[in-house]
mmCIF file of C-alpha atoms and ligand atoms in Angstrom:
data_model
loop_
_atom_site.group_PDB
_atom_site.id
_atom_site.type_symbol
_atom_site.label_atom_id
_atom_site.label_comp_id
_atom_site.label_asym_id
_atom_site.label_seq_id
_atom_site.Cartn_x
_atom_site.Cartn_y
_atom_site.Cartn_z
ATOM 1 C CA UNK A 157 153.800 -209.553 201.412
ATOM 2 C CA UNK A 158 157.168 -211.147 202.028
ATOM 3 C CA UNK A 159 158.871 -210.482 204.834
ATOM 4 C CA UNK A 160 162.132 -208.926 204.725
ATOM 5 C CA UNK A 161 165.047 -210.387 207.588
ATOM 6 C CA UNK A 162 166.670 -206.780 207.702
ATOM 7 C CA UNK A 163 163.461 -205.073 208.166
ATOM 8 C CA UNK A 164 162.503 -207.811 210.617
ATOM 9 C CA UNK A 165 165.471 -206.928 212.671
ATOM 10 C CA UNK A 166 165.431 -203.383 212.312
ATOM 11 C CA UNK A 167 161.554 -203.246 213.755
ATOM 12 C CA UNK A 168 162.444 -205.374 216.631
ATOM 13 C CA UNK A 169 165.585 -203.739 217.778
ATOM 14 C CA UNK A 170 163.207 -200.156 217.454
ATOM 15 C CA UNK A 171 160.083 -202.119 219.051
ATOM 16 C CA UNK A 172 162.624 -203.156 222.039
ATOM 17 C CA UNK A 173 163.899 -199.719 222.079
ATOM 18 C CA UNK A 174 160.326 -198.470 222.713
ATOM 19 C CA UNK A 175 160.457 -194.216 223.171
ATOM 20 C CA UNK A 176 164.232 -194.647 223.163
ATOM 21 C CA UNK A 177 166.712 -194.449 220.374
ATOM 22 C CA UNK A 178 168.785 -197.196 218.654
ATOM 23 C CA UNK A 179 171.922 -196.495 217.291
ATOM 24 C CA UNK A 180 173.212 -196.981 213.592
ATOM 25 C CA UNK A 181 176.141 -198.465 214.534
ATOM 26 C CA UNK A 182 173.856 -200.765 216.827
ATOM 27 C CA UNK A 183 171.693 -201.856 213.831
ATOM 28 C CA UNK A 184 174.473 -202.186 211.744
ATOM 29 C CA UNK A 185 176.586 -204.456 213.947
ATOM 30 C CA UNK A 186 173.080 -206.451 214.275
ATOM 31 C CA UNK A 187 172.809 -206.405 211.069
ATOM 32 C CA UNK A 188 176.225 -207.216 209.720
ATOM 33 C CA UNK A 189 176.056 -203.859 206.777
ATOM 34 C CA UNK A 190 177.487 -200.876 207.487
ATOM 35 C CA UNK A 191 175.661 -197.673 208.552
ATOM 36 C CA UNK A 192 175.212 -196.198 205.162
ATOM 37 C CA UNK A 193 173.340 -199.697 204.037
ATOM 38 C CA UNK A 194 171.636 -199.041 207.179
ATOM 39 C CA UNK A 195 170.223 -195.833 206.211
ATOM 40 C CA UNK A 196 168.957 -196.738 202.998
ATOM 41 C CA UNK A 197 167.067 -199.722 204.468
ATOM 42 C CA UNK A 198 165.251 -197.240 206.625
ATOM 43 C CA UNK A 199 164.261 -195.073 204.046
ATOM 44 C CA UNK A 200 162.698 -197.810 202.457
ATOM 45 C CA UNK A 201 161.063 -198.336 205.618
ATOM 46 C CA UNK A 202 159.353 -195.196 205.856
ATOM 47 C CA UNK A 203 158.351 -195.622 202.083
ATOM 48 C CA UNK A 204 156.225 -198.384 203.687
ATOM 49 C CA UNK A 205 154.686 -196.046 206.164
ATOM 50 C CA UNK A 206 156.930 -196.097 209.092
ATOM 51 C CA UNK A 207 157.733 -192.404 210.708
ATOM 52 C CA UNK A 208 161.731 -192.491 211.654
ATOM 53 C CA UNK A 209 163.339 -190.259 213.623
ATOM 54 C CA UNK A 210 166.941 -189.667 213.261
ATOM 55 C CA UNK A 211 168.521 -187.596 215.420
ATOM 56 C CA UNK A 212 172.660 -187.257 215.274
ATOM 57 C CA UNK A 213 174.398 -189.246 217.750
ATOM 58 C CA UNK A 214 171.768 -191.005 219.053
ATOM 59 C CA UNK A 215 170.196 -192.858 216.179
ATOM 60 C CA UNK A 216 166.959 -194.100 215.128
ATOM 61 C CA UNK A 217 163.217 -193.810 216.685
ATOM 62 C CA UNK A 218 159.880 -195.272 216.098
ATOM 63 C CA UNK A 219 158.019 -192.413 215.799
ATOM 64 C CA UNK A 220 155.446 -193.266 214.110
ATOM 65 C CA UNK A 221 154.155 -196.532 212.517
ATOM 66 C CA UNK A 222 151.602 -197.895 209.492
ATOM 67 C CA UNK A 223 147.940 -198.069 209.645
ATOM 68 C CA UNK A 224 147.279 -200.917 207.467
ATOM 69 C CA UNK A 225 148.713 -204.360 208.009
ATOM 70 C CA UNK A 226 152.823 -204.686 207.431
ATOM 71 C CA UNK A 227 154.242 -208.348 207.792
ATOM 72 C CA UNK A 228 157.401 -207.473 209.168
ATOM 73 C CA UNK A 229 155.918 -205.078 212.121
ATOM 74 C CA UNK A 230 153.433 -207.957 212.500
ATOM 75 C CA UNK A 231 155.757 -210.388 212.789
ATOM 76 C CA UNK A 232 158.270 -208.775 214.920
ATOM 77 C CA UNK A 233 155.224 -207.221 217.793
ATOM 78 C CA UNK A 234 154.349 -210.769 217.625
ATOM 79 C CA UNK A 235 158.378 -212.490 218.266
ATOM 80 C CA UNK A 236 158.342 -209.899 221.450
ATOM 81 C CA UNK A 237 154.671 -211.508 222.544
ATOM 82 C CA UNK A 238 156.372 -214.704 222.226
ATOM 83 C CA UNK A 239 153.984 -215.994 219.543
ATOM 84 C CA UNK A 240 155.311 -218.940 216.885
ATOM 85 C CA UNK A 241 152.916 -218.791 214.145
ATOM 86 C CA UNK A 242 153.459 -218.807 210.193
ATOM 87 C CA UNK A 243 152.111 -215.599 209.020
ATOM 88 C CA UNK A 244 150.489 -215.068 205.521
ATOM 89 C CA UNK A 245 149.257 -210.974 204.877
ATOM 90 C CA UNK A 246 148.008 -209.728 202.180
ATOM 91 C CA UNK A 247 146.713 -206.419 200.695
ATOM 92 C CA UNK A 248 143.696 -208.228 199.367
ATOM 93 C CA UNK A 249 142.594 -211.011 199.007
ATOM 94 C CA UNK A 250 139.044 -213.319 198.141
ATOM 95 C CA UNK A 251 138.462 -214.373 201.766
ATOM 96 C CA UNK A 252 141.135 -215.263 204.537
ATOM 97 C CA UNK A 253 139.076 -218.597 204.877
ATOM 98 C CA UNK A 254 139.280 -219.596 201.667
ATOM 99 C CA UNK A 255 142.921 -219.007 201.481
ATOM 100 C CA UNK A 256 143.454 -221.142 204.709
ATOM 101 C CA UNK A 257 141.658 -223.743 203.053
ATOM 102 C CA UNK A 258 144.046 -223.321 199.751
ATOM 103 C CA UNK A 259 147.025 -223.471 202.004
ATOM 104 C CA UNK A 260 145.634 -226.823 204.226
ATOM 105 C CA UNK A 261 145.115 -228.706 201.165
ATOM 106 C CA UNK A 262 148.612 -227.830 199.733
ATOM 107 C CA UNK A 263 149.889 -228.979 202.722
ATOM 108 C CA UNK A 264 151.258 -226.350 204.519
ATOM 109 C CA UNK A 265 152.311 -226.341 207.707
ATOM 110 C CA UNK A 266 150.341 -225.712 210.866
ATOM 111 C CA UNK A 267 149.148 -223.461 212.818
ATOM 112 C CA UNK A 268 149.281 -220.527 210.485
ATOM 113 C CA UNK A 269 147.520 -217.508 210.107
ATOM 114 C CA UNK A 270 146.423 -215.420 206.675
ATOM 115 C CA UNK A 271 145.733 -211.787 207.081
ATOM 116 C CA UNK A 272 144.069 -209.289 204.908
ATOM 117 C CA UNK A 273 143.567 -205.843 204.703
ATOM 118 C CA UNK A 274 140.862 -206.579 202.482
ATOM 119 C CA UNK A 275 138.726 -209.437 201.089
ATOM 120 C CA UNK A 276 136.661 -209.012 197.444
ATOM 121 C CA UNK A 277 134.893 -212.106 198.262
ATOM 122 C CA UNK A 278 134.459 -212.244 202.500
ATOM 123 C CA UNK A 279 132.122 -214.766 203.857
ATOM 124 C CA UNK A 280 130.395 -214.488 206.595
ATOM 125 C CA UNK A 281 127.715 -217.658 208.101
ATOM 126 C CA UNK A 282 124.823 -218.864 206.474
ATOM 127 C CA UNK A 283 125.881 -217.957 203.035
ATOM 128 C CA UNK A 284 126.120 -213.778 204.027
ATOM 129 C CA UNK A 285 128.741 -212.178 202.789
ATOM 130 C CA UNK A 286 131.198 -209.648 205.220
ATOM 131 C CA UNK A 287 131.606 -206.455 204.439
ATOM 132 C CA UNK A 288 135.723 -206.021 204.255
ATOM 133 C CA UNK A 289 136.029 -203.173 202.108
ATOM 134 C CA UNK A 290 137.603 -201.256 205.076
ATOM 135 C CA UNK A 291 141.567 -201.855 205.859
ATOM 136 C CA UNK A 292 141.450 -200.613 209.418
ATOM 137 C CA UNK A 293 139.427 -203.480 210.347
ATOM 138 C CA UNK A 294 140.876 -207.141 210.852
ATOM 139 C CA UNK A 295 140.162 -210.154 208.826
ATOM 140 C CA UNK A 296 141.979 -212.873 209.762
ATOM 141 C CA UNK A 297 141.873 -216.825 209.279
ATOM 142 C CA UNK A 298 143.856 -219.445 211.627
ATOM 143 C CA UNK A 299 144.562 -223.028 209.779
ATOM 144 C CA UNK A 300 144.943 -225.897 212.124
ATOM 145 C CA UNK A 301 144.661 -229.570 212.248
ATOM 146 C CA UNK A 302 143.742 -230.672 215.835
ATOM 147 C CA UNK A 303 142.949 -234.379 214.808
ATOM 148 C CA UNK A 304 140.307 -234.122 217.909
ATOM 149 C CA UNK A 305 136.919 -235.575 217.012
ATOM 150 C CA UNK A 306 134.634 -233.804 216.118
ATOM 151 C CA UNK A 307 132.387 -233.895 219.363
ATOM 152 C CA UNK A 308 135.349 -232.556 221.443
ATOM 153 C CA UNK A 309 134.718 -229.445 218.964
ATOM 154 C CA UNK A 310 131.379 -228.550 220.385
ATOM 155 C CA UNK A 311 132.500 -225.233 222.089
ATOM 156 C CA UNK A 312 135.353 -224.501 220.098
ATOM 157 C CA UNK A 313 133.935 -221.041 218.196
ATOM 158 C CA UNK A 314 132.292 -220.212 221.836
ATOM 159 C CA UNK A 315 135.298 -220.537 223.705
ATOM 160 C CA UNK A 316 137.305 -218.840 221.112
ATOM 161 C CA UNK A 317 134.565 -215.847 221.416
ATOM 162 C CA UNK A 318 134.503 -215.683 225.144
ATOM 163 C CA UNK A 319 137.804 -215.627 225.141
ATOM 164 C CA UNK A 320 138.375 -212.515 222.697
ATOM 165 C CA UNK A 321 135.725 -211.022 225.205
ATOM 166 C CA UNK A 322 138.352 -211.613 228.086
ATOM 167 C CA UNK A 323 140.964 -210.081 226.341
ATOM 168 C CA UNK A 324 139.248 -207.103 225.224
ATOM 169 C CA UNK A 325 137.870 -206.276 228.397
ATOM 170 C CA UNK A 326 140.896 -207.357 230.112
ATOM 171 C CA UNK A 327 143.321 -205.226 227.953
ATOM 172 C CA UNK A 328 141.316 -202.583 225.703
ATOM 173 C CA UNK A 329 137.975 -202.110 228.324
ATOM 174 C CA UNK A 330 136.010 -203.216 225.834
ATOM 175 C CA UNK A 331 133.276 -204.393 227.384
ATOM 176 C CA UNK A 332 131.590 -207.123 224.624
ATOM 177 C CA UNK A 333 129.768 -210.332 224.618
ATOM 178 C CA UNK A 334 129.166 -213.154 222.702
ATOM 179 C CA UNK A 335 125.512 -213.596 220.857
ATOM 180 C CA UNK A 336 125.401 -217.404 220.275
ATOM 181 C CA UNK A 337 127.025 -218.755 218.202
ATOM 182 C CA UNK A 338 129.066 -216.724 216.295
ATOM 183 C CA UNK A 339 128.854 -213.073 217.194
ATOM 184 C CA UNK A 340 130.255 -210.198 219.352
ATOM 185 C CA UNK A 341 128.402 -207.536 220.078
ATOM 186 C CA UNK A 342 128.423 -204.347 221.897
ATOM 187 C CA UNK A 343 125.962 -202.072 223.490
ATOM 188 C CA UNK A 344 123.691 -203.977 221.702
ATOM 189 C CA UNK A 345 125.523 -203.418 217.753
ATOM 190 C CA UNK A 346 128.236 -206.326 215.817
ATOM 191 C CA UNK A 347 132.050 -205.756 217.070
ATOM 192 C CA UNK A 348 132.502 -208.687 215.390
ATOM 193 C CA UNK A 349 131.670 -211.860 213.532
ATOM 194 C CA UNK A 350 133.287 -215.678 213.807
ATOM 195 C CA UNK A 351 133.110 -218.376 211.053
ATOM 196 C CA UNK A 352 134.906 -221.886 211.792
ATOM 197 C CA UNK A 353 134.580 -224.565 209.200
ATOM 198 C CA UNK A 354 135.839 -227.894 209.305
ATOM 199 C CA UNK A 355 136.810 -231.140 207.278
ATOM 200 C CA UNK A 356 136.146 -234.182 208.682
ATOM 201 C CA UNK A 357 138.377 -237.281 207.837
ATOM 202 C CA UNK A 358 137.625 -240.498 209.290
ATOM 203 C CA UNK A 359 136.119 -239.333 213.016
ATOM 204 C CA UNK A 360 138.637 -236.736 213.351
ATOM 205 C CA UNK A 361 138.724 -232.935 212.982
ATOM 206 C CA UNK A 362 141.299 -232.952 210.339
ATOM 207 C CA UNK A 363 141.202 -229.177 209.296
ATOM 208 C CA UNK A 364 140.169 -226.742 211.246
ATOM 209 C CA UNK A 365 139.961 -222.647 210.260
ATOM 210 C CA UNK A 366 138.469 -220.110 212.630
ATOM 211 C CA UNK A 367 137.901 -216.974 210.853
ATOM 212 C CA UNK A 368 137.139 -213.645 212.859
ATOM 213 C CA UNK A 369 136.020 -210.317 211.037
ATOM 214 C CA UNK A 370 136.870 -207.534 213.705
ATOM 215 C CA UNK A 371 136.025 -204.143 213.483
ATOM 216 C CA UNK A 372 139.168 -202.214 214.479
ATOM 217 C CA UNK A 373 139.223 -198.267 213.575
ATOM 218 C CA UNK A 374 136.121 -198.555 210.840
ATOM 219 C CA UNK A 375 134.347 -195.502 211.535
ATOM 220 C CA UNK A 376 130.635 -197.374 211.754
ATOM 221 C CA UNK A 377 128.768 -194.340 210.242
ATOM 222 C CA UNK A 378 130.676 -195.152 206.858
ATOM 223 C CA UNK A 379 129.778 -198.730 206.314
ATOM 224 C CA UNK A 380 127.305 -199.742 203.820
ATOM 225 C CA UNK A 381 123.673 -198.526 204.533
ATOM 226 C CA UNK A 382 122.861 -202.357 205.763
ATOM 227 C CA UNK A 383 125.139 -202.586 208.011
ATOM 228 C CA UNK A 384 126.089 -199.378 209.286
ATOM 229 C CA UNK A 385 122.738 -199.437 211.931
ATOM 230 C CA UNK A 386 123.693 -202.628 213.754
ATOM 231 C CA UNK A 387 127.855 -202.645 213.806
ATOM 232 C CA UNK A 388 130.644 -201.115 215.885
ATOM 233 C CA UNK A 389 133.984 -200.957 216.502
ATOM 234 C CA UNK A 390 136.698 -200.896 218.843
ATOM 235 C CA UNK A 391 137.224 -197.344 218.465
ATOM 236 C CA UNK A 392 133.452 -196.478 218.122
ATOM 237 C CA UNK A 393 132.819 -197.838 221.758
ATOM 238 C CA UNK A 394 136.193 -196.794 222.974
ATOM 239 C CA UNK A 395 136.854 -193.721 221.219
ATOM 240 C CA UNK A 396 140.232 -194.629 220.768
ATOM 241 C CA UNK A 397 141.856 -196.211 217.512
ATOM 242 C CA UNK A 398 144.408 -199.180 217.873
ATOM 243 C CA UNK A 399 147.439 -199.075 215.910
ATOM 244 C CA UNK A 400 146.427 -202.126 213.759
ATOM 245 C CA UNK A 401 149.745 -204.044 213.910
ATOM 246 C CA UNK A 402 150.608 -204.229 217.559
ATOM 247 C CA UNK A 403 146.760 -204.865 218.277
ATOM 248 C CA UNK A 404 146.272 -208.212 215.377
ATOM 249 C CA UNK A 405 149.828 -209.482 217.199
ATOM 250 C CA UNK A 406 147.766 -209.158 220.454
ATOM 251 C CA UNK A 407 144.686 -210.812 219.331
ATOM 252 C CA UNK A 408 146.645 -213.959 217.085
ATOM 253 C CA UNK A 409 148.521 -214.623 220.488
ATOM 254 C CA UNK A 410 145.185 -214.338 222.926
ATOM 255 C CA UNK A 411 143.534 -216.643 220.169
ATOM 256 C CA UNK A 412 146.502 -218.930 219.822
ATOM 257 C CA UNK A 413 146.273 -219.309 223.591
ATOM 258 C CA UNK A 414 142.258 -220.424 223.639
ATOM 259 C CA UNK A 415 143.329 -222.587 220.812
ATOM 260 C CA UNK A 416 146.142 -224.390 223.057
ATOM 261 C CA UNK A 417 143.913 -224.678 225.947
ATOM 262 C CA UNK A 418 140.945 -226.069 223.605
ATOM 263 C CA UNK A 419 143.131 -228.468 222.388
ATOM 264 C CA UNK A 420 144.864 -229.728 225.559
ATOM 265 C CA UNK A 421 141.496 -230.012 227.272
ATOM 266 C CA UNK A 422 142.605 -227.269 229.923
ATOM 267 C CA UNK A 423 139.954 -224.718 229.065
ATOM 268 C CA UNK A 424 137.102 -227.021 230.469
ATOM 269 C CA UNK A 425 138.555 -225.182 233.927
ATOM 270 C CA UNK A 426 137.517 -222.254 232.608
ATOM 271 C CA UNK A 427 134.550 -222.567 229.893
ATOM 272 C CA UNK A 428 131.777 -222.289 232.529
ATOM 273 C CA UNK A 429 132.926 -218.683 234.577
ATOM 274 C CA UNK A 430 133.999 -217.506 231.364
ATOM 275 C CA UNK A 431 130.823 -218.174 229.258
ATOM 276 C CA UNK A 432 128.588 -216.988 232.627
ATOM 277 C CA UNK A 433 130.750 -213.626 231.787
ATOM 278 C CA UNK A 434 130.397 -213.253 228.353
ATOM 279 C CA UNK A 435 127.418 -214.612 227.376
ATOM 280 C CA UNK A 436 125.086 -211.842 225.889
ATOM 281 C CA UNK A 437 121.717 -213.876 225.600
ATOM 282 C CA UNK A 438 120.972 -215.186 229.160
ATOM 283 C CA UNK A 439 117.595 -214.941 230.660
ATOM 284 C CA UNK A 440 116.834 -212.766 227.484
ATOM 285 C CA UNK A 441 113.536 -213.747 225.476
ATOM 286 C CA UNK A 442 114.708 -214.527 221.601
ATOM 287 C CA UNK A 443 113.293 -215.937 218.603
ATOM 288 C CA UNK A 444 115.515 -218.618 217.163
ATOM 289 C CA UNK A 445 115.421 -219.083 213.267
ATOM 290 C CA UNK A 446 117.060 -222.630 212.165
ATOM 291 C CA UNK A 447 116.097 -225.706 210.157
ATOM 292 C CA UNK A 448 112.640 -226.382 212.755
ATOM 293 C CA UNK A 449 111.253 -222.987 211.942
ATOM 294 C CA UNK A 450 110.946 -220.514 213.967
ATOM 295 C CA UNK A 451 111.197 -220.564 217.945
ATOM 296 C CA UNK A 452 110.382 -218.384 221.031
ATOM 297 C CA UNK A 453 111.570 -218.658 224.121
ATOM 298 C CA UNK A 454 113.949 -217.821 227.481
ATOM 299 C CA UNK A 455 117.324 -218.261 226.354
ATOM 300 C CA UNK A 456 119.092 -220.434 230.185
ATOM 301 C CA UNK A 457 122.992 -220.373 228.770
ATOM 302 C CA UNK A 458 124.432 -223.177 226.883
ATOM 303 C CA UNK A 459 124.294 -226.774 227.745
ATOM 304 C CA UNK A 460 127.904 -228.936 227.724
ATOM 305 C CA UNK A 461 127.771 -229.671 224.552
ATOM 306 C CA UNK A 462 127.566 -225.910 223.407
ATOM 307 C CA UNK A 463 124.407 -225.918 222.188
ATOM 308 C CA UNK A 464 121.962 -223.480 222.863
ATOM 309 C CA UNK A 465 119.263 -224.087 225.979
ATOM 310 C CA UNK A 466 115.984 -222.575 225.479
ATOM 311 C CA UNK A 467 113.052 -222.149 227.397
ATOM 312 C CA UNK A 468 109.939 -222.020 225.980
ATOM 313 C CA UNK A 469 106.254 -220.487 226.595
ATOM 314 C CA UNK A 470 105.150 -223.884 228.059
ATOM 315 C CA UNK A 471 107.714 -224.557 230.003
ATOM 316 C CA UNK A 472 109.598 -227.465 227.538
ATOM 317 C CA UNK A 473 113.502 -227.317 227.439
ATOM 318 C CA UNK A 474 114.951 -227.067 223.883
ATOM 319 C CA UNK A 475 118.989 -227.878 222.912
ATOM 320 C CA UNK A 476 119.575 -225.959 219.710
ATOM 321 C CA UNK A 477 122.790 -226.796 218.021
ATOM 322 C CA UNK A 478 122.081 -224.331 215.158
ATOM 323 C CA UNK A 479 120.267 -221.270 214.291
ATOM 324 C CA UNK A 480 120.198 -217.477 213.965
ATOM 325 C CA UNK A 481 119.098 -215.952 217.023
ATOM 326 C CA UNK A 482 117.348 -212.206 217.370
ATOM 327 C CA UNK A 483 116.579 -210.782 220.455
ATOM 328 C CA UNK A 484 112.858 -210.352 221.282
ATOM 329 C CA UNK A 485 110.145 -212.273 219.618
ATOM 330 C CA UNK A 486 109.419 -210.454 216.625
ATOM 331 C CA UNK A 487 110.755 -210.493 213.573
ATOM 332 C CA UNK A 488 113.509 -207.949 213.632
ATOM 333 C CA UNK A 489 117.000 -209.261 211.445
ATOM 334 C CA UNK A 490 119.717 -210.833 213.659
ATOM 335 C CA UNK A 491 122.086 -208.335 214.218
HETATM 336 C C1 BTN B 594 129.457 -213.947 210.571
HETATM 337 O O1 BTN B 594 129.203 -213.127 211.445
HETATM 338 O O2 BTN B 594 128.588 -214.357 209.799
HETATM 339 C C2 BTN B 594 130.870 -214.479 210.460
HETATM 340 C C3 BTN B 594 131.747 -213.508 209.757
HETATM 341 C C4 BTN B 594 133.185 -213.974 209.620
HETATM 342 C C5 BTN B 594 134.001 -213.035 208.776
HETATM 343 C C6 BTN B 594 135.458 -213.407 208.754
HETATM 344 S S1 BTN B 594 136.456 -212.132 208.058
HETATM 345 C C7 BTN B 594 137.823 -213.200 208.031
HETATM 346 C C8 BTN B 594 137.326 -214.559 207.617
HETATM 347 N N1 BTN B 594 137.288 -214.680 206.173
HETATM 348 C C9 BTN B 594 136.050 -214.773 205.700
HETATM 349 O O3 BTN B 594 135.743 -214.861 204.488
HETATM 350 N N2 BTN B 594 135.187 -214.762 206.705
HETATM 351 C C10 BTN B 594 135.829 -214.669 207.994
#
């Protein structure tokens, strides 16, 4: 989906404009066309599912806006948010991750983000697949190369987790946690799911892609019959949907911000309050499933090195760096 410069400026002068109006002559001195070319560019607009109102000597209003992904309302929501990022969005595409790792290894540069509004081929950890059939939901892949090694990385998909907690509560009152080491949850059911992979060049994080699957305005109840008893979404637990464009530009900037503070060391500060807040598993009993087997025990937060601290029957202290965790000690699937 290339982004179009007129279109680009058109959104942000009506994004800046907010309720109000912009005038035609406005957009068209900003633009350098003259009204007419003006008009036609926002009929094409609202061929792209944009609601204009035009009203005679006033101008132009957003009045309404499109509930899939649009690069150039993306883009512009995130220029007011302050956010520098290359954006790649498509309508579909195999998985956001595997794109990121296309782009990395052409050489593109960094940080960048791919969007989707859906994926034929999402991944999700341990060889699952994600469902990302629906459009109203986020899938989204950063690219980076941090050139940290790779035992500074440790926390990296928990911080980036808590952190998404923060800003949903924060901003939406979305009240989620994170279920070590890769989920959200809420009231209990999957908000969302994270999946960071890495390549490792000579003791140094050399690519780095954090993918997050986020269930946006899905309606749960018409998700596939496996997955439809154990996931949510922000407007299932809020009752409220998020106009998709504004709300990815919110999340890439809150996740571009844990990434700075990752990298520059700053979020150690914050890493223990915030993990104490949105940690789901503490003090809960789990079963573990990993390489060892199977393990029970009292889950007592994470140790420094993110790994999971478990306490079990007989009292011994376990660090788990890996595993699929389900709460209780029977057998039930992870959600
Ligand atoms: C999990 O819970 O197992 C992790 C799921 C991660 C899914 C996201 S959707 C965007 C990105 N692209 C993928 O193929 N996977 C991740």
């Amino acid at each position: 989906m290339p982004v179009h410069d007129e279109d680009l400026t058109i959104l942000r002068a009506l994004l800046e404009a907010g309720e109000g109006f912009v005038s035609g002559s406005d957009l068209a001195g900003r633009l350098g066309v003259s009204r007419v070319s003006v008009r036609a560019r926002m009929q094409r607009l609202e061929e792209t599912g944009f609601t204009l109102e035009a009203v005679r000597n006033k101008g132009y209003r957003l009045a309404g806006q499109p509930g899939l992904l649009h690069a150039a309302l993306l883009e512009a929501c995130l220029i007011r948010l302050g956010v520098s990022v290359d954006l790649h969005v498509h309508e579909e595409i195999d998985s956001t991750n595997s794109e990121a790792e296309r782009l990395l290894s052409a050489g593109a540069s960094t940080p960048l983000v791919v969007l989707a509004s859906r994926q034929s081929a999402g991944r999700g950890r341990m060889g699952r697949r994600w469902h990302s059939e629906d459009a109203e939901n986020l899938y989204l892949s950063f690219a980076f190369r941090p050139q940290l090694p790779p035992a500074r990385m440790t926390k990296f998909t928990l911080w980036m987790g808590a952190s998404l907690c923060d800003f949903l509560d924060e901003k939406h009152a979305v009240h989620a946690r994170v279920k070590w080491p890769n989920d959200l949850l809420c009231d209990g059911r999957k908000l969302a799911g994270m999946l960071t992979e890495a390549r490792i060049d000579a003791d140094f994080t050399r690519d780095l892609i954090f993918g997050l699957g986020l269930n946006v305005n899905a309606d749960p109840t018409t998700l596939p019959e496996e997955v439809r008893e154990i996931a949510t979404s922000v407007r299932a637990v809020s009752g409220q949907p998020r106009p998709i464009n504004p709300f990815a530009a919110e999340v890439i900037a809150c996740l571009m911000n844990a990434y700075e503070q990752f990298v520059d060391g700053s979020f150690e500060k914050f890493f223990k309050q915030r993990w104490i807040d949105y940690d789901c598993l503490n003090g809960q009993q789990v079963t573990v499933r990993g390489h060892a087997g199977e393990l029970t025990g009292t889950v007592a937060g994470v140790n420094d090195d993110g790994s999971l601290a478990l306490i079990r029957a007989d009292g011994t202290r376990m660090a788990l760096r890996a595993g699929d965790v389900s709460l209780g000690t029977g057998s039930a699937p992870s959600t």
